[in-house]
Coordinates of C-alpha atoms and ligand atoms in Angstrom, one line a residue:
M1 CA -0.3 11.8 -15.2
I2 CA 0.4 10.5 -11.7
I3 CA -2.4 8.5 -10.1
A4 CA -2.0 8.3 -6.3
I5 CA -3.9 5.6 -4.4
D6 CA -4.0 5.5 -0.6
G7 CA -6.0 3.7 2.0
P8 CA -5.9 1.1 4.8
A9 CA -4.9 -2.6 4.4
A10 CA -7.1 -4.8 2.2
A11 CA -9.4 -2.0 1.0
G12 CA -8.8 -3.0 -2.7
K13 CA -6.0 -0.5 -3.5
G14 CA -3.7 -3.1 -5.2
T15 CA -6.4 -4.6 -7.5
L16 CA -7.6 -1.1 -8.5
A17 CA -4.0 0.2 -9.0
R18 CA -3.1 -2.8 -11.3
R19 CA -6.2 -2.3 -13.3
L20 CA -5.7 1.4 -13.7
A21 CA -2.1 0.9 -14.7
A22 CA -3.0 -1.6 -17.4
H23 CA -5.8 0.7 -18.6
F24 CA -3.6 3.8 -19.0
G25 CA -0.4 1.9 -19.9
Y26 CA 1.5 3.2 -16.9
P27 CA 3.9 1.3 -14.6
H28 CA 2.6 0.5 -11.2
L29 CA 4.5 0.7 -7.9
D30 CA 3.1 -1.1 -4.9
T31 CA 4.9 1.0 -2.2
G32 CA 3.8 -1.4 0.5
A33 CA 6.0 -4.0 -1.2
L34 CA 9.0 -1.7 -0.7
Y35 CA 8.4 -1.5 3.0
R36 CA 7.7 -5.3 3.1
A37 CA 11.0 -6.0 1.2
V38 CA 12.9 -4.0 3.9
A39 CA 11.2 -6.0 6.7
R40 CA 11.8 -9.3 4.9
R41 CA 15.5 -8.5 4.6
L42 CA 15.7 -7.9 8.4
L43 CA 13.8 -11.0 9.2
D44 CA 16.0 -13.1 6.9
A45 CA 19.1 -11.6 8.6
G46 CA 17.7 -12.3 12.1
Q47 CA 17.6 -8.6 12.8
E48 CA 14.9 -6.8 14.8
P49 CA 12.4 -4.5 12.8
T50 CA 13.1 -1.9 15.4
D51 CA 16.8 -1.8 14.5
E52 CA 16.8 1.6 12.7
A53 CA 20.4 1.4 11.3
A54 CA 19.8 -2.1 9.9
A55 CA 16.5 -1.1 8.4
V56 CA 18.0 2.0 6.7
A57 CA 20.8 -0.1 5.3
A58 CA 18.2 -2.6 4.0
A59 CA 16.1 0.3 2.5
H60 CA 19.1 1.5 0.6
S61 CA 19.7 -1.8 -1.1
V62 CA 16.0 -2.7 -1.9
G63 CA 15.4 -3.0 -5.6
A64 CA 12.5 -3.4 -8.0
A65 CA 13.4 -7.0 -8.7
E66 CA 12.4 -8.3 -5.3
L67 CA 9.0 -6.6 -5.1
G68 CA 7.2 -9.6 -6.7
D69 CA 8.5 -12.1 -4.1
P70 CA 5.3 -13.9 -2.8
R71 CA 7.0 -14.2 0.7
L72 CA 6.4 -10.5 1.1
R73 CA 2.7 -11.2 1.7
D74 CA 3.4 -13.5 4.7
E75 CA 1.6 -12.2 7.9
A76 CA 4.9 -12.2 9.9
V77 CA 6.4 -9.9 7.3
G78 CA 3.2 -7.7 7.4
R79 CA 3.6 -7.3 11.2
A80 CA 7.3 -6.4 10.9
T81 CA 6.5 -4.0 8.1
S82 CA 4.1 -2.1 10.2
V83 CA 7.0 -1.5 12.7
V84 CA 9.7 -0.8 10.0
S85 CA 7.4 1.7 8.1
A86 CA 7.0 3.8 11.3
L87 CA 10.7 4.6 11.3
P88 CA 11.2 8.2 9.8
A89 CA 14.7 7.4 8.4
V90 CA 13.4 4.4 6.5
R91 CA 10.6 6.4 5.0
A92 CA 13.1 9.2 4.0
T93 CA 15.3 6.6 2.4
L94 CA 12.5 5.1 0.3
L95 CA 11.1 8.5 -0.7
D96 CA 13.6 9.2 -3.6
F97 CA 12.9 5.8 -5.2
Q98 CA 9.2 6.5 -5.1
R99 CA 9.4 10.0 -6.5
R100 CA 11.7 9.0 -9.3
F101 CA 9.3 6.2 -10.3
A102 CA 6.3 8.6 -10.1
H103 CA 7.9 11.4 -12.2
T104 CA 9.1 9.2 -15.0
P105 CA 7.1 9.9 -18.2
P106 CA 4.5 9.1 -19.3
G107 CA 3.0 8.6 -15.9
A108 CA 2.6 6.1 -13.1
V109 CA 0.2 4.6 -10.6
L110 CA 1.4 4.3 -7.0
D111 CA -0.4 2.8 -4.1
G112 CA 0.3 3.1 -0.4
R113 CA -0.5 5.1 2.6
D114 CA 1.1 8.5 2.0
I115 CA 1.3 8.9 -1.8
G116 CA -1.2 11.7 -2.1
T117 CA 0.0 13.5 1.1
V118 CA 3.8 13.1 1.2
V119 CA 5.3 11.2 -1.9
C120 CA 3.3 13.0 -4.6
P121 CA 1.3 15.9 -3.2
D122 CA 1.2 17.2 -6.8
A123 CA -0.4 14.1 -8.2
E124 CA -3.2 14.9 -10.8
A125 CA -5.5 12.2 -9.5
K126 CA -5.7 11.1 -5.8
L127 CA -7.9 8.3 -4.6
F128 CA -8.5 7.3 -1.0
V129 CA -9.7 3.7 -1.2
T130 CA -11.4 2.4 2.0
A131 CA -13.8 -0.2 3.3
G132 CA -15.2 -1.3 6.6
A133 CA -12.8 -3.3 8.8
E134 CA -14.9 -6.4 8.9
E135 CA -15.2 -6.5 5.1
R136 CA -11.4 -5.9 4.7
A137 CA -10.7 -8.7 7.2
R138 CA -13.1 -11.0 5.2
R139 CA -11.2 -10.2 2.0
R140 CA -7.8 -10.7 3.5
A141 CA -8.8 -14.0 5.1
K142 CA -10.1 -15.3 1.8
E143 CA -6.9 -14.2 0.0
L144 CA -4.8 -16.0 2.6
R145 CA -6.9 -19.2 2.4
E146 CA -6.6 -19.1 -1.4
R147 CA -2.8 -19.1 -1.0
G148 CA -3.2 -22.1 1.3
V149 CA -2.5 -20.2 4.5
P150 CA -5.0 -21.2 7.2
A151 CA -6.7 -18.0 8.4
I152 CA -9.3 -17.4 11.1
D153 CA -11.5 -14.4 10.3
A154 CA -11.5 -13.0 13.9
R155 CA -7.7 -13.2 14.1
V156 CA -7.3 -11.4 10.8
L157 CA -9.8 -8.7 11.9
Q158 CA -7.8 -8.2 15.1
D159 CA -4.6 -7.9 13.0
I160 CA -6.2 -5.4 10.6
K161 CA -7.4 -3.3 13.5
E162 CA -4.0 -3.3 15.1
R163 CA -2.3 -2.3 11.8
D164 CA -4.9 0.4 11.1
A165 CA -4.1 1.9 14.6
R166 CA -0.3 1.7 14.0
D167 CA -0.5 3.1 10.5
S168 CA -2.8 6.0 11.5
S169 CA -1.1 7.0 14.8
R170 CA 2.5 7.0 13.8
D171 CA 4.2 10.5 13.8
T172 CA 5.8 10.3 10.3
A173 CA 3.4 10.2 7.3
P174 CA 0.5 8.6 9.1
L175 CA -2.4 7.2 7.1
T176 CA -4.5 10.2 6.4
Q177 CA -6.7 11.2 3.5
A178 CA -5.4 14.1 1.4
A179 CA -7.9 17.0 1.5
D180 CA -8.2 16.8 -2.3
A181 CA -8.6 13.0 -2.6
Y182 CA -11.6 11.3 -4.0
V183 CA -12.9 8.9 -1.4
L184 CA -13.9 5.5 -2.8
D185 CA -15.6 3.3 -0.3
T186 CA -15.5 -0.3 -1.7
T187 CA -17.4 -2.0 1.2
Q188 CA -20.4 -2.5 -1.2
L189 CA -18.4 -2.5 -4.5
D190 CA -17.0 -5.4 -6.4
P191 CA -13.6 -4.8 -8.2
D192 CA -15.4 -3.9 -11.5
A193 CA -17.6 -1.3 -9.9
A194 CA -14.6 0.2 -8.0
F195 CA -12.7 0.4 -11.3
E196 CA -15.6 2.2 -13.1
A197 CA -16.0 4.7 -10.2
A198 CA -12.2 5.4 -10.3
L199 CA -12.2 5.9 -14.1
A200 CA -15.1 8.3 -13.8
Y201 CA -13.3 10.4 -11.2
I202 CA -10.0 10.3 -13.2
A203 CA -11.8 11.5 -16.3
T204 CA -12.6 14.7 -14.4
R205 CA -8.9 15.2 -13.5
D206 CA -7.4 14.4 -16.9
T207 CA -7.1 17.9 -18.4
Ligands
DC301 O1 -0.3 -2.1 1.8 P1 0.5 -3.2 2.5 O2 -0.3 -4.1 3.4 O3 1.4 -4.0 1.6 O4 1.4 -2.3 3.5 C1 2.3 -2.9 4.4 C2 2.7 -2.0 5.5 O5 3.5 -0.9 5.0 C3 1.6 -1.4 6.2 O6 1.7 -1.5 7.6 C4 1.6 0.1 5.9 C5 3.0 0.3 5.4 N1 3.1 1.3 4.3 C6 3.4 2.6 4.6 O7 3.6 2.9 5.7 N2 3.5 3.5 3.6 C7 3.3 3.1 2.3 N3 3.4 4.0 1.3 C8 2.9 1.8 2.0 C9 2.8 0.9 3.0

Protein backbone atom coordinates (compact mmCIF):
# COMPACT_ATOMS: atom_id res chain seq x y z
CA MET A 1 0.00 0.00 0.00
CA ILE A 2 1.19 3.53 -0.77
CA ILE A 3 0.33 6.14 1.88
CA ALA A 4 0.59 9.70 0.53
CA ILE A 5 0.74 12.55 3.04
CA ASP A 6 0.58 16.16 1.87
CA GLY A 7 0.11 19.49 3.57
CA PRO A 8 1.73 22.83 4.42
CA ALA A 9 4.94 23.34 6.44
CA ALA A 10 4.92 22.31 10.12
CA ALA A 11 1.44 20.76 10.05
CA GLY A 12 2.69 17.51 11.55
CA LYS A 13 3.23 15.51 8.33
CA GLY A 14 6.70 14.25 9.22
CA THR A 15 5.81 13.00 12.70
CA LEU A 16 2.70 11.29 11.38
CA ALA A 17 4.53 9.78 8.39
CA ARG A 18 7.28 8.31 10.58
CA ARG A 19 4.75 6.78 12.97
CA LEU A 20 2.67 5.29 10.17
CA ALA A 21 5.79 3.88 8.51
CA ALA A 22 6.87 2.22 11.77
CA HIS A 23 3.35 0.90 12.35
CA PHE A 24 3.02 -0.70 8.91
CA GLY A 25 6.69 -1.65 8.53
CA TYR A 26 7.09 0.49 5.40
CA PRO A 27 10.00 2.73 4.45
CA HIS A 28 9.36 6.46 4.69
CA LEU A 29 10.47 9.15 2.25
CA ASP A 30 10.46 12.77 3.41
CA THR A 31 10.30 14.33 -0.06
CA GLY A 32 10.89 17.81 1.38
CA ALA A 33 14.35 16.53 2.36
CA LEU A 34 15.04 15.74 -1.32
CA TYR A 35 14.33 19.35 -2.30
CA ARG A 36 16.23 20.60 0.75
CA ALA A 37 19.26 18.48 -0.24
CA VAL A 38 19.26 20.11 -3.69
CA ALA A 39 19.13 23.58 -2.11
CA ARG A 40 21.88 22.68 0.37
CA ARG A 41 24.16 21.56 -2.45
CA LEU A 42 23.63 24.87 -4.25
CA LEU A 43 24.29 26.94 -1.13
CA ASP A 44 27.43 24.91 -0.36
CA ALA A 45 28.71 25.54 -3.90
CA GLY A 46 27.90 29.26 -3.70
CA GLN A 47 25.30 28.94 -6.46
CA GLU A 48 21.96 30.74 -6.61
CA PRO A 49 18.76 28.72 -5.94
CA THR A 50 17.35 30.32 -9.10
CA ASP A 51 20.14 28.77 -11.24
CA GLU A 52 18.05 26.08 -12.96
CA ALA A 53 20.91 24.22 -14.68
CA ALA A 54 22.88 23.97 -11.43
CA ALA A 55 19.76 22.89 -9.53
CA VAL A 56 18.96 20.13 -12.06
CA ALA A 57 22.55 18.87 -11.88
CA ALA A 58 22.28 18.81 -8.08
CA ALA A 59 18.92 17.00 -8.28
CA HIS A 60 20.48 14.28 -10.44
CA SER A 61 23.17 13.57 -7.89
CA VAL A 62 21.09 13.69 -4.70
CA GLY A 63 21.05 10.36 -2.88
CA ALA A 64 19.21 8.81 0.06
CA ALA A 65 22.34 8.98 2.24
CA GLU A 66 22.26 12.76 2.65
CA LEU A 67 18.56 13.06 3.53
CA GLY A 68 19.24 12.72 7.26
CA ASP A 69 21.72 15.64 7.38
CA PRO A 70 20.49 17.95 10.21
CA ARG A 71 21.73 21.00 8.25
CA LEU A 72 18.83 20.43 5.86
CA ARG A 73 16.52 21.85 8.55
CA ASP A 74 18.30 25.25 8.67
CA GLU A 75 16.01 28.19 7.90
CA ALA A 76 18.33 29.46 5.13
CA VAL A 77 18.05 26.07 3.45
CA GLY A 78 14.26 26.18 3.90
CA ARG A 79 14.04 29.52 2.13
CA ALA A 80 16.27 28.40 -0.76
CA THR A 81 14.28 25.16 -1.00
CA SER A 82 11.08 27.03 -1.58
CA VAL A 83 12.71 28.69 -4.62
CA VAL A 84 14.37 25.51 -5.93
CA SER A 85 11.20 23.45 -5.59
CA ALA A 86 9.30 25.87 -7.84
CA LEU A 87 11.56 24.96 -10.80
CA PRO A 88 9.70 22.48 -13.08
CA ALA A 89 12.91 20.80 -14.30
CA VAL A 90 13.99 20.12 -10.71
CA ARG A 91 10.60 18.60 -9.91
CA ALA A 92 10.72 16.43 -13.05
CA THR A 93 14.21 15.21 -12.14
CA LEU A 94 13.14 14.17 -8.63
CA LEU A 95 9.93 12.49 -9.81
CA ASP A 96 11.55 9.19 -10.90
CA PHE A 97 13.31 8.70 -7.57
CA GLN A 98 10.07 9.30 -5.67
CA ARG A 99 7.99 6.98 -7.86
CA ARG A 100 10.52 4.16 -7.68
CA PHE A 101 10.58 4.50 -3.89
CA ALA A 102 6.77 4.48 -3.71
CA HIS A 103 6.28 1.47 -5.97
CA THR A 104 8.80 -0.82 -4.28
CA PRO A 105 6.93 -3.64 -2.44
CA PRO A 106 5.54 -4.01 0.15
CA GLY A 107 4.59 -0.34 0.29
CA ALA A 108 5.78 3.08 1.36
CA VAL A 109 4.87 6.27 3.17
CA LEU A 110 5.77 9.49 1.36
CA ASP A 111 5.19 12.98 2.66
CA GLY A 112 5.41 16.26 0.80
CA ARG A 113 3.25 18.71 -1.11
CA ASP A 114 2.24 16.89 -4.30
CA ILE A 115 2.37 13.19 -3.42
CA GLY A 116 -1.37 12.50 -3.74
CA THR A 117 -1.78 14.78 -6.74
CA VAL A 118 1.35 14.31 -8.91
CA VAL A 119 3.82 11.72 -7.60
CA CYS A 120 1.33 8.98 -6.64
CA PRO A 121 -2.16 9.89 -7.84
CA ASP A 122 -2.90 6.15 -7.53
CA ALA A 123 -1.98 5.94 -3.81
CA GLU A 124 -4.44 3.80 -1.86
CA ALA A 125 -4.46 6.20 1.10
CA LYS A 126 -4.13 9.98 0.82
CA LEU A 127 -4.01 12.30 3.77
CA PHE A 128 -3.95 16.08 3.64
CA VAL A 129 -2.53 17.17 6.99
CA THR A 130 -3.08 20.79 7.88
CA ALA A 131 -3.25 23.19 10.85
CA GLY A 132 -3.76 26.91 11.39
CA ALA A 133 -0.75 29.10 10.47
CA GLU A 134 -0.32 30.42 14.05
CA GLU A 135 -0.25 26.91 15.48
CA ARG A 136 2.22 25.75 12.81
CA ALA A 137 4.48 28.74 13.56
CA ARG A 138 4.32 27.98 17.27
CA ARG A 139 5.38 24.35 16.63
CA ARG A 140 8.18 25.33 14.22
CA ALA A 141 9.55 27.96 16.64
CA LYS A 142 9.50 25.41 19.49
CA GLU A 143 11.30 22.86 17.30
CA LEU A 144 13.96 25.45 16.37
CA ARG A 145 14.50 26.46 20.00
CA GLU A 146 14.84 22.80 21.00
CA ARG A 147 17.65 22.57 18.44
CA GLY A 148 19.30 25.59 20.04
CA VAL A 149 18.34 27.99 17.23
CA PRO A 150 16.95 31.28 18.58
CA ALA A 151 13.50 31.79 17.05
CA ILE A 152 11.01 34.62 17.34
CA ASP A 153 7.40 33.43 16.93
CA ALA A 154 6.34 36.45 14.84
CA ARG A 155 9.28 36.01 12.45
CA VAL A 156 8.59 32.27 12.08
CA LEU A 157 4.91 33.02 11.41
CA GLN A 158 5.90 35.49 8.69
CA ASP A 159 8.20 32.85 7.14
CA ILE A 160 5.47 30.20 7.23
CA LYS A 161 2.99 32.53 5.54
CA GLU A 162 5.50 33.43 2.82
CA ARG A 163 6.32 29.77 2.22
CA ASP A 164 2.62 28.83 2.12
CA ALA A 165 2.05 31.54 -0.49
CA ARG A 166 4.99 30.39 -2.64
CA ASP A 167 4.14 26.67 -2.33
CA SER A 168 0.48 27.28 -3.20
CA SER A 169 0.91 29.77 -6.04
CA ARG A 170 3.68 28.18 -8.11
CA ASP A 171 2.70 26.89 -11.56
CA THR A 172 4.19 23.40 -11.26
CA ALA A 173 2.65 21.03 -8.70
CA PRO A 174 1.36 23.70 -6.30
CA LEU A 175 0.29 22.65 -2.82
CA THR A 176 -3.28 21.52 -3.39
CA GLN A 177 -5.44 18.97 -1.73
CA ALA A 178 -6.24 15.88 -3.84
CA ALA A 179 -9.99 15.65 -4.36
CA ASP A 180 -9.94 12.16 -2.81
CA ALA A 181 -7.71 13.02 0.18
CA TYR A 182 -8.79 12.70 3.79
CA VAL A 183 -8.29 16.08 5.48
CA LEU A 184 -6.71 15.85 8.91
CA ASP A 185 -6.68 19.22 10.70
CA THR A 186 -4.19 18.87 13.57
CA THR A 187 -4.67 22.37 15.07
CA GLN A 188 -6.40 20.85 18.10
CA LEU A 189 -4.79 17.39 17.94
CA ASP A 190 -1.69 16.10 19.65
CA PRO A 191 0.52 13.62 17.72
CA ASP A 192 -1.22 10.58 19.30
CA ALA A 193 -4.69 11.80 18.35
CA ALA A 194 -3.54 12.62 14.80
CA PHE A 195 -2.02 9.13 14.49
CA GLU A 196 -5.24 7.46 15.70
CA ALA A 197 -7.35 9.48 13.25
CA ALA A 198 -5.01 8.58 10.38
CA LEU A 199 -5.11 4.88 11.30
CA ALA A 200 -8.91 4.92 11.38
CA TYR A 201 -9.00 6.46 7.90
CA ILE A 202 -6.38 4.05 6.49
CA ALA A 203 -8.36 1.09 7.84
CA THR A 204 -11.20 2.17 5.53
CA ARG A 205 -8.78 2.15 2.54
CA ASP A 206 -6.98 -1.12 3.25
CA THR A 207 -8.95 -3.54 1.14
O1 LIG B 1 8.24 19.90 4.09
P1 LIG B 1 9.49 20.77 4.05
O2 LIG B 1 9.41 22.01 4.91
O3 LIG B 1 10.74 19.99 4.32
O4 LIG B 1 9.58 21.27 2.53
C1 LIG B 1 10.61 22.11 2.10
C2 LIG B 1 10.21 22.84 0.83
O5 LIG B 1 10.12 21.92 -0.25
C3 LIG B 1 8.88 23.58 0.88
O6 LIG B 1 9.07 24.91 0.43
C4 LIG B 1 7.98 22.84 -0.07
C5 LIG B 1 8.91 22.06 -0.94
N1 LIG B 1 8.40 20.73 -1.26
C6 LIG B 1 7.80 20.55 -2.48
O7 LIG B 1 7.68 21.50 -3.24
N2 LIG B 1 7.33 19.33 -2.84
C7 LIG B 1 7.43 18.30 -2.00
N3 LIG B 1 6.96 17.10 -2.39
C8 LIG B 1 8.03 18.46 -0.74
C9 LIG B 1 8.51 19.71 -0.38
